[in-house]
Amino acid sequence: MFVTLVALHVAAAVSTPLAAQTAAESAEIERLVITATRTARPWLETPAAVERVDVKSLTPGMRTDAAELLEGMAGLQVDTRFNFAQDTRITLRGFGARAAFGVRGVRLRLDGIPLSMPDGQAQTSSILLDEPSSVEVLRGPLAAIHGNSAGGVIDLQSSRPLQSTVSANLSTGSAGRERQHLRAVYADERQSFSGDYARFRTDGDRPSSAVKRDQWALRWYRDLGKQAELILRLDDNDAPLLQDPLALSPEQWRENPRQTAPQAATFGTRKSIRHRQQSLTLRARDFSTLYWLADWQLSAWHGKREIEQYLAFPGTAISSSGAVIDLSRSFYGTNLSSTVQPLADTPWQLTLALEQEQQKDERLGFVNDFGSRGELRRDETGRVNSRDATLISDWQFHPRWGWVTGARLSRIDFTVADRFIVPGNPDDSGEVRYQENAWSSALNFAVRDDLSLFAGTGVGFETPTLTEMAYRNEGSGLNTELNAAKVRQHELGLKLQRERWLLQSAVFVIDTDDDLLVDQSIDGRTTYRNATNTKRQGFELSSRFTLSETLSWRASYSWLDASFGQSEADANSGNRLPGLARSNFFQQWQWQPVSSGTLQPLSLRLNHQYRSSVPVDDANSIVAPGAHLWGLAAQTEWQWGHTWLDAWLRLDNLTNKDYVGSVVVNQGNGRSFEPAPGRLWMAGITLRW
């Protein structure tokens, strides 16, 4: 089956470097630190579908949406809501499809620091998107050993600044978009300091969708001897205004996709976010005089996230949780990992990781009195405590064979203490404990120096989040009847790496018992249920090809068949899982003339993206249509001595097509289409000394 499916693949891509960068990036792939093994391992010898993209090779933009860092990567469906009150919708091989907001089922990390909470939820809005220098995406069975909700891993990686610089960026675009980014770096032989400030404003692509957001970031890198490094990070993300124009019904979208739902004005729908986080990392390589100690890393982090959100209904019933959310979330964690080589002359490494994370949600709910805060309807504290231990073995037992295995033990405790106990609203306190384990095993075989095959299998799990356990369809109290989903993944793939051509292909089968799915979603009150069984199977192909010194091409194609299992007990038996497209295709052509002198010739990028139709409910009664989208970008650079000037222009949705940017799964009020705008333009300049 694998050979047959490979023959059917449509050529696709990992990243699109400039032609002049191809050789350098090929060398960089060979030094890639794979998240599956946490040890330096060549991409071609890693037994997993893993892709890496250099951020500099991506289409230039304002860097206000995480989708800009994930363009064209196989296995990912990244749906931009064009609504900054809601996070970008990210699914990976179907994981995360049920997310009403934020990211579920996929682990997010930045330089080893988790961006996902211990209960599995994550938000991309807390990231300073200018910071990552590369993005690595791990798919398949080896992701399971990253723990709760690890259907896949998106690992953002930054680089230590090595040169003192000052830079200023100014970007502007459609709908009053404007963004400024200032950056200052001081670096010497022992340490580096960097400070960033980013300001973003827009009137929004629809009425009542204005945005105000400011971000600060401070970094300190300090060498401790020749082999150790200390990294301190401070982040502050303040978004005092994120207006929410709401999704539209299919009828409203067909009538006028640029309109805002009337409820947005009636109830003043909006959100404000303040996210602050600090982290400290100490990492060392060959730090000990003991020959067998390869490297280790100790990380600690702490943060606080405050959210106020006005939903599109009053929430006056005494049994409701209100329609004004006031959430204060604090979180912290520690991680210690160490890699050892037990036998000096044997290519075998063991990695042990211990992690402890806590999350505390202070949640209040109030009546939405037509855009103002009314009476109290919710007052509770939720806590999540997670403890994990992971052991990974990486053994090159033959010059052509490599074997990676891993196991993870997890204990996750959920508790909720309810303080809003009045007649008609009983005590909703509760607690539940999940004790789960995950494992994976994968083999890699080097057919030739430029071609390898890999196969893997594994079992993972996904617990419900605090938000998903918050409501029941009937009655009150924590929904402790939800089980953790059990995920079994199997994968076969091949990789090819030549001087001008890089290709990766994979076929996979994923079976999930007790999959967590949206049951009902009505005006922000979403309940969940366990499906009896779901099945995902598909194939992916990604490739980049340098056709000449000036022309390169990359593309990616993903086909996914995701459906409910056959069961007489499930009315949706055999239906497609909502929120997922069967086909996603991306290609990019890039023309980059050879530079001469101080002027970098104008480079051009032409993008084409296709996403097939997407069902929005379990019954598949409503389907968002597919769409072909085209985009064009131009970029150039000048240099005068120690001064550089970069300039870029970008046009999205060249044909001005009306399409659905994202969907809200199982939306009970019928507003399930989140419309994308028409043609967009953006331009920017960066001056760097």
CSV table of N, CA, C and O in Angstrom, one decimal, residues 336-406:
chain,number,residue,atom,x,y,z
A,336,LEU,N,13.7,19.0,33.8
A,336,LEU,CA,15.1,18.6,33.9
A,336,LEU,C,15.3,17.4,32.9
A,336,LEU,O,14.6,16.4,33.0
A,337,SER,N,16.2,17.5,32.0
A,337,SER,CA,16.5,16.5,31.0
A,337,SER,C,18.0,16.3,30.9
A,337,SER,O,18.7,17.2,31.0
A,338,SER,N,18.4,15.0,30.7
A,338,SER,CA,19.8,14.7,30.6
A,338,SER,C,20.0,13.6,29.6
A,338,SER,O,19.2,12.6,29.7
A,339,THR,N,21.0,13.7,28.8
A,339,THR,CA,21.3,12.6,27.8
A,339,THR,C,22.6,12.1,28.1
A,339,THR,O,23.6,12.8,28.3
A,340,VAL,N,22.7,10.7,28.2
A,340,VAL,CA,24.0,10.1,28.5
A,340,VAL,C,24.3,9.0,27.5
A,340,VAL,O,23.4,8.5,26.8
A,341,GLN,N,25.5,8.7,27.3
A,341,GLN,CA,26.0,7.6,26.5
A,341,GLN,C,26.6,6.6,27.4
A,341,GLN,O,27.8,6.6,27.8
A,342,PRO,N,25.8,5.5,27.7
A,342,PRO,CA,26.3,4.5,28.7
A,342,PRO,C,27.6,3.8,28.3
A,342,PRO,O,28.4,3.5,29.2
A,343,LEU,N,27.8,3.6,27.0
A,343,LEU,CA,28.9,2.8,26.5
A,343,LEU,C,29.7,3.7,25.6
A,343,LEU,O,29.2,4.2,24.6
A,344,ALA,N,31.0,4.0,25.9
A,344,ALA,CA,31.7,5.0,25.2
A,344,ALA,C,31.9,4.7,23.7
A,344,ALA,O,31.9,5.6,22.9
A,345,ASP,N,32.0,3.5,23.4
A,345,ASP,CA,32.3,3.1,22.0
A,345,ASP,C,31.0,2.6,21.3
A,345,ASP,O,31.1,2.1,20.2
A,346,THR,N,29.9,2.8,21.9
A,346,THR,CA,28.6,2.3,21.3
A,346,THR,C,27.7,3.5,21.0
A,346,THR,O,27.5,4.4,21.8
A,347,PRO,N,27.2,3.6,19.7
A,347,PRO,CA,26.3,4.7,19.4
A,347,PRO,C,24.9,4.6,19.9
A,347,PRO,O,24.0,4.3,19.2
A,348,TRP,N,24.9,4.7,21.3
A,348,TRP,CA,23.6,4.5,22.0
A,348,TRP,C,23.5,5.6,23.0
A,348,TRP,O,24.4,5.8,23.8
A,349,GLN,N,22.4,6.3,23.0
A,349,GLN,CA,22.1,7.4,23.9
A,349,GLN,C,20.8,7.2,24.7
A,349,GLN,O,19.8,6.7,24.1
A,350,LEU,N,20.8,7.5,25.9
A,350,LEU,CA,19.6,7.5,26.7
A,350,LEU,C,19.3,8.9,27.2
A,350,LEU,O,20.2,9.6,27.7
A,351,THR,N,18.0,9.3,27.1
A,351,THR,CA,17.6,10.6,27.6
A,351,THR,C,16.5,10.4,28.6
A,351,THR,O,15.5,9.8,28.4
A,352,LEU,N,16.7,11.0,29.8
A,352,LEU,CA,15.7,11.0,30.9
A,352,LEU,C,15.2,12.4,31.1
A,352,LEU,O,16.0,13.3,31.2
A,353,ALA,N,13.9,12.6,31.2
A,353,ALA,CA,13.3,13.9,31.4
A,353,ALA,C,12.3,13.8,32.5
A,353,ALA,O,11.5,12.9,32.5
A,354,LEU,N,12.3,14.7,33.4
A,354,LEU,CA,11.4,14.8,34.5
A,354,LEU,C,10.7,16.2,34.4
A,354,LEU,O,11.4,17.2,34.3
A,355,GLU,N,9.4,16.2,34.5
A,355,GLU,CA,8.7,17.5,34.3
A,355,GLU,C,7.6,17.6,35.4
A,355,GLU,O,6.9,16.6,35.7
A,356,GLN,N,7.4,18.8,35.8
A,356,GLN,CA,6.3,19.1,36.8
A,356,GLN,C,5.7,20.4,36.4
A,356,GLN,O,6.4,21.4,36.3
A,357,GLU,N,4.4,20.5,36.2
A,357,GLU,CA,3.7,21.7,35.8
A,357,GLU,C,2.4,21.9,36.7
A,357,GLU,O,1.8,20.9,37.0
A,358,GLN,N,2.1,23.1,36.9
A,358,GLN,CA,0.8,23.5,37.6
A,358,GLN,C,0.1,24.6,37.0
A,358,GLN,O,0.8,25.5,36.4
A,359,GLN,N,-1.1,24.6,37.1
A,359,GLN,CA,-2.0,25.6,36.5
A,359,GLN,C,-3.1,25.9,37.5
A,359,GLN,O,-3.7,25.0,38.0
A,360,LYS,N,-3.4,27.2,37.7
A,360,LYS,CA,-4.4,27.6,38.6
A,360,LYS,C,-5.3,28.7,37.9
A,360,LYS,O,-4.8,29.7,37.4
A,361,ASP,N,-6.6,28.4,37.7
A,361,ASP,CA,-7.5,29.3,37.0
A,361,ASP,C,-8.5,29.9,38.1
A,361,ASP,O,-9.3,29.1,38.7
A,362,GLU,N,-8.5,31.2,38.3
A,362,GLU,CA,-9.5,31.9,39.0
A,362,GLU,C,-10.5,32.4,38.1
A,362,GLU,O,-10.2,33.3,37.3
A,363,ARG,N,-11.7,31.9,38.1
A,363,ARG,CA,-12.7,32.2,37.0
A,363,ARG,C,-13.9,32.8,37.6
A,363,ARG,O,-14.6,32.2,38.5
A,364,LEU,N,-14.3,34.0,37.1
A,364,LEU,CA,-15.5,34.6,37.5
A,364,LEU,C,-16.4,34.7,36.2
A,364,LEU,O,-15.9,34.9,35.1
A,365,GLY,N,-17.7,34.7,36.4
A,365,GLY,CA,-18.7,34.9,35.3
A,365,GLY,C,-19.8,35.9,35.7
A,365,GLY,O,-20.3,35.8,36.8
A,366,PHE,N,-20.1,36.7,34.8
A,366,PHE,CA,-21.1,37.8,35.1
A,366,PHE,C,-22.1,37.8,33.9
A,366,PHE,O,-21.9,37.4,32.8
A,367,VAL,N,-23.3,38.4,34.2
A,367,VAL,CA,-24.3,38.6,33.2
A,367,VAL,C,-23.8,39.7,32.3
A,367,VAL,O,-23.1,40.7,32.7
A,368,ASN,N,-24.0,39.5,31.0
A,368,ASN,CA,-23.6,40.5,30.0
A,368,ASN,C,-24.8,41.4,29.8
A,368,ASN,O,-25.8,41.1,29.1
A,369,ASP,N,-24.8,42.6,30.4
A,369,ASP,CA,-25.9,43.5,30.4
A,369,ASP,C,-25.7,44.5,29.2
A,369,ASP,O,-25.3,45.6,29.4
A,370,PHE,N,-25.8,43.9,28.0
A,370,PHE,CA,-25.7,44.6,26.8
A,370,PHE,C,-24.4,45.4,26.7
A,370,PHE,O,-24.3,46.6,26.4
A,371,GLY,N,-23.3,44.6,26.9
A,371,GLY,CA,-22.0,45.2,26.8
A,371,GLY,C,-21.4,45.7,28.1
A,371,GLY,O,-20.2,46.1,28.1
A,372,SER,N,-22.1,45.6,29.2
A,372,SER,CA,-21.6,46.0,30.5
A,372,SER,C,-21.6,44.8,31.4
A,372,SER,O,-22.4,43.9,31.3
A,373,ARG,N,-20.8,44.8,32.5
A,373,ARG,CA,-20.7,43.7,33.4
A,373,ARG,C,-21.9,43.8,34.4
A,373,ARG,O,-22.1,44.8,35.0
A,374,GLY,N,-22.7,42.7,34.5
A,374,GLY,CA,-23.8,42.6,35.3
A,374,GLY,C,-23.6,41.8,36.6
A,374,GLY,O,-22.5,41.8,37.2
A,375,GLU,N,-24.6,41.1,37.0
A,375,GLU,CA,-24.5,40.3,38.3
A,375,GLU,C,-23.6,39.1,38.1
A,375,GLU,O,-23.5,38.5,37.1
A,376,LEU,N,-23.1,38.6,39.3
A,376,LEU,CA,-22.2,37.5,39.3
A,376,LEU,C,-23.0,36.2,39.0
A,376,LEU,O,-24.1,36.0,39.5
A,377,ARG,N,-22.4,35.3,38.2
A,377,ARG,CA,-23.0,34.0,37.9
A,377,ARG,C,-22.0,32.9,38.1
A,377,ARG,O,-22.4,31.7,38.0
A,378,ARG,N,-20.7,33.2,38.3
A,378,ARG,CA,-19.8,32.1,38.5
A,378,ARG,C,-18.6,32.6,39.3
A,378,ARG,O,-18.1,33.7,39.1
A,379,ASP,N,-18.1,31.8,40.2
A,379,ASP,CA,-17.0,32.1,41.1
A,379,ASP,C,-16.3,30.8,41.5
A,379,ASP,O,-16.8,30.1,42.4
A,380,GLU,N,-15.2,30.4,40.8
A,380,GLU,CA,-14.6,29.1,41.1
A,380,GLU,C,-13.1,29.2,40.9
A,380,GLU,O,-12.6,30.1,40.2
A,381,THR,N,-12.4,28.2,41.4
A,381,THR,CA,-11.0,28.0,41.2
A,381,THR,C,-10.7,26.6,40.7
A,381,THR,O,-11.1,25.7,41.3
A,382,GLY,N,-10.0,26.6,39.6
A,382,GLY,CA,-9.7,25.3,39.0
A,382,GLY,C,-8.2,25.1,39.0
A,382,GLY,O,-7.4,26.0,38.8
A,383,ARG,N,-7.7,23.9,39.3
A,383,ARG,CA,-6.3,23.6,39.4
A,383,ARG,C,-6.0,22.4,38.6
A,383,ARG,O,-6.8,21.4,38.6
A,384,VAL,N,-4.8,22.4,38.0
A,384,VAL,CA,-4.3,21.2,37.3
A,384,VAL,C,-2.9,21.0,37.7
A,384,VAL,O,-2.1,22.0,37.7
A,385,ASN,N,-2.5,19.8,38.1
A,385,ASN,CA,-1.2,19.5,38.6
A,385,ASN,C,-0.7,18.3,37.7
A,385,ASN,O,-1.4,17.2,37.8
A,386,SER,N,0.4,18.4,37.0
A,386,SER,CA,0.9,17.4,36.1
A,386,SER,C,2.3,17.0,36.5
A,386,SER,O,3.1,17.9,36.7
A,387,ARG,N,2.5,15.7,36.5
A,387,ARG,CA,3.9,15.2,36.8
A,387,ARG,C,4.2,14.1,35.7
A,387,ARG,O,3.4,13.2,35.5
A,388,ASP,N,5.3,14.2,35.1
A,388,ASP,CA,5.7,13.3,34.0
A,388,ASP,C,7.1,12.9,34.1
A,388,ASP,O,8.0,13.6,34.6
A,389,ALA,N,7.4,11.6,33.7
A,389,ALA,CA,8.7,11.1,33.6
A,389,ALA,C,8.8,10.4,32.2
A,389,ALA,O,8.0,9.6,31.8
A,390,THR,N,9.9,10.7,31.5
A,390,THR,CA,10.1,10.2,30.2
A,390,THR,C,11.5,9.6,30.0
A,390,THR,O,12.5,10.1,30.5
A,391,LEU,N,11.6,8.4,29.3
A,391,LEU,CA,12.9,7.8,29.0
A,391,LEU,C,12.9,7.5,27.5
A,391,LEU,O,11.9,6.9,27.0
A,392,ILE,N,13.9,7.9,26.9
A,392,ILE,CA,14.1,7.8,25.4
A,392,ILE,C,15.4,7.1,25.1
A,392,ILE,O,16.5,7.5,25.6
A,393,SER,N,15.4,6.1,24.3
A,393,SER,CA,16.5,5.3,23.9
A,393,SER,C,16.8,5.6,22.4
A,393,SER,O,15.8,5.4,21.6
A,394,ASP,N,18.0,6.0,22.0
A,394,ASP,CA,18.4,6.2,20.6
A,394,ASP,C,19.6,5.4,20.3
A,394,ASP,O,20.7,5.7,20.8
A,395,TRP,N,19.4,4.3,19.5
A,395,TRP,CA,20.4,3.3,19.3
A,395,TRP,C,20.7,3.1,17.8
A,395,TRP,O,19.8,2.7,17.1
A,396,GLN,N,21.9,3.4,17.4
A,396,GLN,CA,22.3,3.1,16.0
A,396,GLN,C,23.0,1.8,16.1
A,396,GLN,O,24.2,1.6,16.1
A,397,PHE,N,22.2,0.7,16.0
A,397,PHE,CA,22.7,-0.7,16.2
A,397,PHE,C,23.4,-1.3,15.0
A,397,PHE,O,23.9,-2.4,15.1
A,398,HIS,N,23.3,-0.6,13.9
A,398,HIS,CA,23.9,-1.0,12.6
A,398,HIS,C,24.2,0.2,11.8
A,398,HIS,O,23.5,1.2,11.9
A,399,PRO,N,25.3,0.2,11.0
A,399,PRO,CA,25.5,1.5,10.2
A,399,PRO,C,24.4,1.9,9.4
A,399,PRO,O,24.2,3.1,9.1
A,400,ARG,N,23.4,1.1,9.0
A,400,ARG,CA,22.3,1.5,8.2
A,400,ARG,C,21.0,1.5,9.0
A,400,ARG,O,20.0,1.9,8.5
A,401,TRP,N,21.0,1.0,10.3
A,401,TRP,CA,19.8,0.9,11.0
A,401,TRP,C,19.9,1.8,12.3
A,401,TRP,O,20.8,1.8,13.0
A,402,GLY,N,18.8,2.5,12.6
A,402,GLY,CA,18.6,3.3,13.8
A,402,GLY,C,17.3,3.0,14.5
A,402,GLY,O,16.3,2.8,13.8
A,403,TRP,N,17.3,3.0,15.8
A,403,TRP,CA,16.1,2.6,16.5
A,403,TRP,C,15.9,3.6,17.7
A,403,TRP,O,16.7,3.7,18.5
A,404,VAL,N,14.7,4.2,17.7
A,404,VAL,CA,14.4,5.2,18.7
A,404,VAL,C,13.1,4.7,19.4
A,404,VAL,O,12.1,4.4,18.8
A,405,THR,N,13.2,4.5,20.7
A,405,THR,CA,12.0,4.1,21.5
A,405,THR,C,11.9,5.0,22.7
A,405,THR,O,12.9,5.7,23.1
A,406,GLY,N,10.7,5.2,23.2
A,406,GLY,CA,10.4,6.0,24.3
A,406,GLY,C,9.2,5.6,25.1
A,406,GLY,O,8.3,5.0,24.5
